[in-house]
Coordinates of C-alpha atoms in Angstrom, one line a residue:
A1 CA 0.0 0.0 0.0
P2 CA 1.3 3.5 -0.7
N3 CA 3.0 5.2 2.2
P4 CA 1.4 8.5 3.1
A5 CA 3.7 11.5 3.2
P6 CA 5.3 11.5 6.7
N7 CA 3.8 13.8 9.3
P8 CA 6.0 16.6 10.6
A9 CA 7.6 16.1 14.0
P10 CA 5.1 17.2 16.7
N11 CA 7.6 19.3 18.7
P12 CA 9.9 21.3 16.4
A13 CA 12.9 23.0 17.7
P14 CA 12.3 26.7 18.6
N15 CA 14.0 28.0 15.5
P16 CA 14.1 25.5 12.7
A17 CA 15.5 27.0 9.5
P18 CA 13.1 26.3 6.6
V19 CA 14.4 26.2 3.1
S20 CA 11.0 27.2 1.6
P21 CA 9.5 29.3 -1.2
A22 CA 9.0 32.9 -0.5
S23 CA 5.4 34.1 -0.4
A24 CA 6.0 36.7 -3.1
P25 CA 8.5 35.5 -5.8
D26 CA 11.6 37.8 -6.1
A27 CA 13.3 38.6 -9.4
P28 CA 15.6 35.5 -9.4
R29 CA 12.6 33.3 -8.6
Q30 CA 10.6 34.9 -11.4
S31 CA 13.5 34.2 -13.8
W32 CA 13.7 30.6 -12.7
I33 CA 9.9 30.2 -13.1
A34 CA 10.2 31.4 -16.7
R35 CA 12.9 28.8 -17.4
L36 CA 10.7 26.1 -15.8
R37 CA 7.9 27.2 -18.1
A38 CA 10.2 27.0 -21.1
G39 CA 11.3 23.5 -20.0
L40 CA 7.7 22.3 -19.9
R41 CA 6.7 24.2 -23.0
K42 CA 6.2 21.0 -25.2
T43 CA 3.8 19.5 -22.7
G44 CA 2.1 22.9 -22.1
Q45 CA 1.5 23.4 -25.8
S46 CA -0.1 19.9 -26.2
L47 CA -2.4 20.5 -23.2
A48 CA -3.3 24.1 -24.3
A49 CA -4.2 22.9 -27.8
V50 CA -7.1 20.9 -26.2
F51 CA -8.7 24.1 -25.0
S52 CA -8.7 25.7 -28.4
R53 CA -12.0 23.9 -29.2
T54 CA -15.2 25.9 -29.5
Q55 CA -17.2 23.9 -27.0
I56 CA -17.0 21.8 -23.9
D57 CA -18.0 18.2 -24.9
D58 CA -16.9 14.6 -24.6
A59 CA -14.4 15.1 -27.4
L60 CA -12.6 17.8 -25.3
Y61 CA -12.3 15.5 -22.4
E62 CA -11.1 12.6 -24.6
E63 CA -8.4 14.8 -26.1
L64 CA -7.5 16.0 -22.7
E65 CA -7.2 12.5 -21.4
E66 CA -4.8 11.6 -24.3
A67 CA -2.7 14.8 -23.7
L68 CA -2.4 14.0 -19.9
L69 CA -1.4 10.4 -20.6
L70 CA 1.2 11.6 -23.1
A71 CA 2.5 14.0 -20.4
D72 CA 3.3 11.0 -18.2
T73 CA 0.5 11.8 -15.8
G74 CA -0.4 8.1 -15.5
V75 CA -3.8 6.4 -15.6
K76 CA -4.8 6.9 -12.0
A77 CA -3.9 10.6 -11.8
T78 CA -5.4 11.3 -15.3
Q79 CA -8.7 9.7 -14.2
F80 CA -8.7 11.6 -11.0
L81 CA -8.0 14.9 -12.7
L82 CA -10.7 14.4 -15.3
E83 CA -13.3 13.5 -12.7
D84 CA -12.3 16.5 -10.6
L85 CA -12.4 18.8 -13.6
R86 CA -15.8 17.6 -14.7
W87 CA -17.1 18.4 -11.2
R88 CA -15.5 21.9 -11.3
V89 CA -16.9 22.6 -14.7
R90 CA -20.4 21.7 -13.5
E91 CA -20.0 23.7 -10.3
A92 CA -18.8 26.8 -12.1
R93 CA -21.4 26.3 -14.9
C94 CA -18.5 26.9 -17.2
T95 CA -19.2 27.2 -21.0
D96 CA -15.9 28.5 -22.3
P97 CA -13.1 25.9 -23.0
Q98 CA -10.4 28.5 -22.1
A99 CA -12.0 28.8 -18.6
V100 CA -11.8 25.0 -18.3
K101 CA -8.0 25.3 -18.6
T102 CA -8.0 27.7 -15.6
L103 CA -10.1 25.1 -13.7
L104 CA -7.6 22.4 -14.7
V105 CA -4.7 24.5 -13.2
E106 CA -6.7 24.6 -9.9
A107 CA -7.3 20.9 -10.0
L108 CA -3.7 20.1 -10.7
A109 CA -2.4 22.5 -8.0
E110 CA -4.7 20.9 -5.5
L111 CA -3.5 17.4 -6.5
L112 CA 0.1 18.5 -6.1
Q113 CA -0.4 20.4 -2.9
P114 CA 0.5 17.4 -0.6
L115 CA 4.0 17.3 -2.3
E116 CA 4.7 20.9 -1.3
R117 CA 6.6 20.9 2.0
P118 CA 9.6 22.9 3.1
L119 CA 12.8 21.1 4.1
E120 CA 13.5 22.1 7.7
I121 CA 16.8 22.2 9.4
G122 CA 17.4 22.6 13.1
R123 CA 15.2 20.0 14.7
H124 CA 18.2 17.7 15.1
E125 CA 21.9 18.4 15.7
P126 CA 23.1 17.5 13.2
T127 CA 20.4 16.9 10.7
V128 CA 21.5 13.8 8.8
M129 CA 20.5 13.3 5.2
M130 CA 21.0 10.3 2.9
V131 CA 20.8 11.0 -0.8
V132 CA 20.0 8.1 -3.2
G133 CA 19.0 7.5 -6.8
V134 CA 19.9 5.8 -10.1
N135 CA 23.0 6.5 -12.1
G136 CA 22.9 9.8 -13.9
A137 CA 19.9 11.3 -12.1
G138 CA 22.1 14.1 -10.7
K139 CA 22.7 13.1 -7.1
T140 CA 26.1 14.7 -6.6
T141 CA 25.1 17.8 -8.6
S142 CA 22.0 18.2 -6.5
I143 CA 24.0 17.8 -3.3
G144 CA 26.2 20.7 -4.4
K145 CA 23.1 22.9 -5.1
L146 CA 21.4 21.8 -1.9
T147 CA 24.6 22.7 0.0
R148 CA 24.4 26.2 -1.5
H149 CA 20.8 26.6 -0.1
L150 CA 22.0 25.5 3.3
L151 CA 24.9 27.9 3.3
A152 CA 22.5 30.7 2.4
H153 CA 20.8 29.8 5.7
D154 CA 24.2 30.0 7.5
Q155 CA 24.4 26.3 8.1
K156 CA 27.7 24.4 8.6
V157 CA 27.6 21.4 6.3
L158 CA 29.6 18.1 6.2
L159 CA 29.5 15.9 3.1
A160 CA 30.1 12.2 3.3
A161 CA 31.6 10.8 0.0
A162 CA 29.9 7.4 0.4
D163 CA 30.0 6.8 -3.3
T164 CA 33.3 5.1 -2.9
F165 CA 33.4 3.0 -6.0
R166 CA 32.9 5.6 -8.8
A167 CA 36.1 7.1 -10.1
A168 CA 36.3 10.8 -9.2
A169 CA 33.1 10.8 -7.2
R170 CA 34.8 12.5 -4.2
E171 CA 36.5 15.0 -6.5
Q172 CA 33.1 15.9 -8.1
L173 CA 31.6 16.4 -4.7
A174 CA 34.5 18.6 -3.7
V175 CA 34.1 20.8 -6.8
W176 CA 30.5 21.3 -6.1
A177 CA 31.2 22.0 -2.5
D178 CA 33.8 24.6 -3.5
R179 CA 31.4 26.2 -5.9
A180 CA 28.7 26.4 -3.2
D181 CA 31.1 27.7 -0.6
G182 CA 32.3 30.4 -2.9
A183 CA 28.9 31.4 -4.4
G184 CA 29.1 35.0 -3.1
L185 CA 26.6 34.5 -0.3
Q186 CA 26.4 37.2 2.3
Q187 CA 25.9 34.7 5.1
R188 CA 28.1 31.6 4.5
G189 CA 28.4 28.5 6.5
Q190 CA 31.2 26.0 6.0
V191 CA 31.6 22.8 4.0
D192 CA 33.8 19.8 5.0
I193 CA 34.1 16.4 3.3
I194 CA 34.7 13.0 4.8
S195 CA 35.9 10.3 2.4
Q196 CA 37.8 7.0 2.1
Q197 CA 39.2 6.0 -1.3
G198 CA 37.7 2.6 -2.1
G199 CA 36.4 2.2 1.5
D200 CA 33.1 0.8 2.7
P201 CA 30.2 3.3 2.0
A202 CA 28.6 2.5 5.3
A203 CA 31.8 3.1 7.2
V204 CA 32.3 6.5 5.5
S205 CA 28.7 7.4 6.4
F206 CA 29.3 6.3 10.1
D207 CA 32.5 8.3 10.3
A208 CA 30.8 11.4 8.8
V209 CA 27.9 11.4 11.3
N210 CA 30.3 11.1 14.2
A211 CA 32.5 13.8 12.7
G212 CA 29.5 16.0 12.2
K213 CA 28.6 15.7 15.8
A214 CA 32.1 16.4 17.0
R215 CA 32.6 19.4 14.8
G216 CA 29.2 21.0 15.6
C217 CA 27.9 20.7 12.1
D218 CA 24.3 21.6 11.4
V219 CA 23.8 19.2 8.5
V220 CA 25.5 16.0 7.3
I221 CA 24.7 14.8 3.8
A222 CA 25.7 11.3 2.6
D223 CA 26.2 10.9 -1.1
T224 CA 25.7 7.3 -2.2
A225 CA 26.5 5.3 -5.3
G226 CA 23.9 5.2 -8.1
R227 CA 22.0 2.0 -8.5
L228 CA 18.9 0.6 -10.2
P229 CA 16.0 -0.6 -8.0
T230 CA 16.3 -4.0 -9.7
Q231 CA 19.9 -4.4 -8.4
L232 CA 18.8 -6.0 -5.1
H233 CA 22.2 -6.6 -3.7
L234 CA 23.0 -2.9 -4.1
M235 CA 19.7 -1.9 -2.6
E236 CA 20.6 -4.0 0.4
E237 CA 23.8 -2.0 0.6
L238 CA 21.7 1.2 0.9
K239 CA 19.7 -0.4 3.7
K240 CA 23.0 -1.2 5.4
I241 CA 24.2 2.4 5.1
R242 CA 20.9 3.5 6.6
R243 CA 21.3 1.1 9.6
V244 CA 24.8 2.1 10.2
I245 CA 23.9 5.8 10.2
T246 CA 21.3 5.0 12.9
K247 CA 24.1 3.3 15.0
A248 CA 26.0 6.6 14.8
Q249 CA 23.0 8.7 15.7
A250 CA 19.9 6.9 17.0
D251 CA 17.3 9.1 15.3
A252 CA 19.1 9.5 12.0
P253 CA 18.9 9.6 9.1
H254 CA 16.3 12.4 9.4
E255 CA 15.9 12.8 5.7
V256 CA 16.2 10.1 2.9
L257 CA 16.1 12.0 -0.4
L258 CA 15.6 10.4 -3.8
V259 CA 17.0 12.3 -6.7
V260 CA 14.8 11.7 -9.8
D261 CA 15.5 12.6 -13.4
G262 CA 12.4 14.5 -14.6
N263 CA 12.9 13.1 -18.1
T264 CA 12.4 9.4 -17.1
G265 CA 8.5 9.7 -17.2
Q266 CA 6.6 6.8 -15.5
N267 CA 9.9 5.2 -14.7
A268 CA 10.3 7.9 -12.1
L269 CA 7.2 6.7 -10.3
A270 CA 8.6 3.1 -10.3
Q271 CA 11.8 4.5 -8.8
V272 CA 9.9 6.3 -6.1
R273 CA 8.0 3.1 -5.2
A274 CA 11.1 0.9 -5.1
F275 CA 13.3 3.3 -3.1
D276 CA 10.4 4.2 -0.7
D277 CA 9.7 0.5 0.0
A278 CA 13.4 -0.1 0.7
L279 CA 14.3 3.0 2.6
Q280 CA 11.2 5.0 3.6
L281 CA 11.8 8.1 1.6
T282 CA 11.2 11.5 3.2
G283 CA 11.6 13.7 0.2
L284 CA 12.4 14.0 -3.5
V285 CA 14.6 16.2 -5.7
V286 CA 13.4 16.3 -9.3
T287 CA 16.1 17.3 -11.7
K288 CA 16.4 18.1 -15.4
L289 CA 13.1 19.8 -16.0
D290 CA 14.7 22.0 -18.6
G291 CA 14.9 19.5 -21.4
T292 CA 12.3 17.1 -22.8
A293 CA 10.7 16.5 -19.4
K294 CA 6.9 16.2 -19.5
G295 CA 6.3 17.1 -15.9
G296 CA 3.0 15.1 -15.6
V297 CA 4.8 12.4 -13.6
L298 CA 4.6 14.6 -10.5
A299 CA 0.8 14.2 -10.7
A300 CA 1.3 10.5 -10.8
I301 CA 3.6 10.6 -7.8
A302 CA 1.1 12.8 -5.9
R303 CA -1.8 10.3 -6.6
E304 CA 0.1 7.1 -6.0
R305 CA 3.1 7.7 -3.7
P306 CA 2.9 11.3 -2.2
V307 CA 6.5 11.7 -1.1
P308 CA 7.2 15.5 -0.6
V309 CA 9.1 17.2 -3.4
Y310 CA 11.6 19.5 -1.7
F311 CA 13.3 20.8 -4.8
I312 CA 13.0 20.8 -8.6
G313 CA 15.8 21.7 -11.0
V314 CA 15.9 23.3 -14.4
G315 CA 19.6 23.7 -15.2
E316 CA 23.2 23.2 -14.2
K317 CA 23.8 26.5 -12.2
L318 CA 23.8 26.5 -8.5
E319 CA 20.7 28.7 -8.3
D320 CA 18.8 26.4 -10.8
L321 CA 17.6 24.2 -8.0
Q322 CA 14.6 25.8 -6.3
T323 CA 11.9 24.9 -3.8
F324 CA 8.8 23.2 -5.2
S325 CA 5.5 25.2 -5.3
A326 CA 2.4 23.2 -6.4
R327 CA 0.7 26.3 -7.8
E328 CA 3.8 27.6 -9.6
F329 CA 4.3 24.2 -11.2
A330 CA 0.7 23.8 -12.3
Q331 CA 0.7 27.2 -13.8
A332 CA 4.1 26.5 -15.6
L333 CA 2.8 23.2 -17.0
L334 CA -0.5 24.7 -18.3
H335 CA 0.6 28.3 -19.2

């Protein structure tokens, strides 16, 4: 059965540091939204074409169903959206197909709303994160960008290079850490890296958590080797890393983040299911929404496995990873 999104801790620390969207988007955020819209343009145009019809009839809903399925929304989310949309059209006594598009934005934003939750730092000392995903999804790059966000909130970060088998994984992590540390932030934390060349990933993670506690770090992030959910022996290794982290700090890991390539369509939902079943995910980072990504898969995730989406990315720059807003995303997809 699908796991519901985890409830927030009942007694937060007095001053947790949320990394959350601003209520009124600033200029950089507006620029980023424009790039998100451009990245989703292909899907947006296919959906918008449906509403160019002259009347609201069964043919419109049939075309919309096809467009949503082609956008990787999945059967369950598509059926849900269509039923919800028909209800909204009746309630609003809508007669204009263009107005139906506005109602679909509302329906999609409401469906995606459970995925919108800020990442909070400060409830635990340190907050320990474990980052997982398949090869090529952008784990290490996302960690670099996430580190920038944390530094902007004046956090001291320690990175565990637990991807010990991939050549130059530690070096790649160090490059991103340096870029994040030197990103011209007015309030900057610090970045340290714990690594062992060719060592055991669980041991590296264990050492990093202990080092994080000893050095007074706010956040410890463990980068892990990419693997497919079908590689059961490697999935077992991830479970081992999680267990060993708990030995180093009893309530850790506090966040288990899956990095998902936004271009992989319904396969992204399969990844969420598999990694959630194995590791009890707390959040997602959805990358590469600047290319051929269809975007509808977030609706499928919201309907079938509503793990919070902390961040979405539209490019390679540090600032291209931004917090997820359900309404912004729905408007970008259906602009």
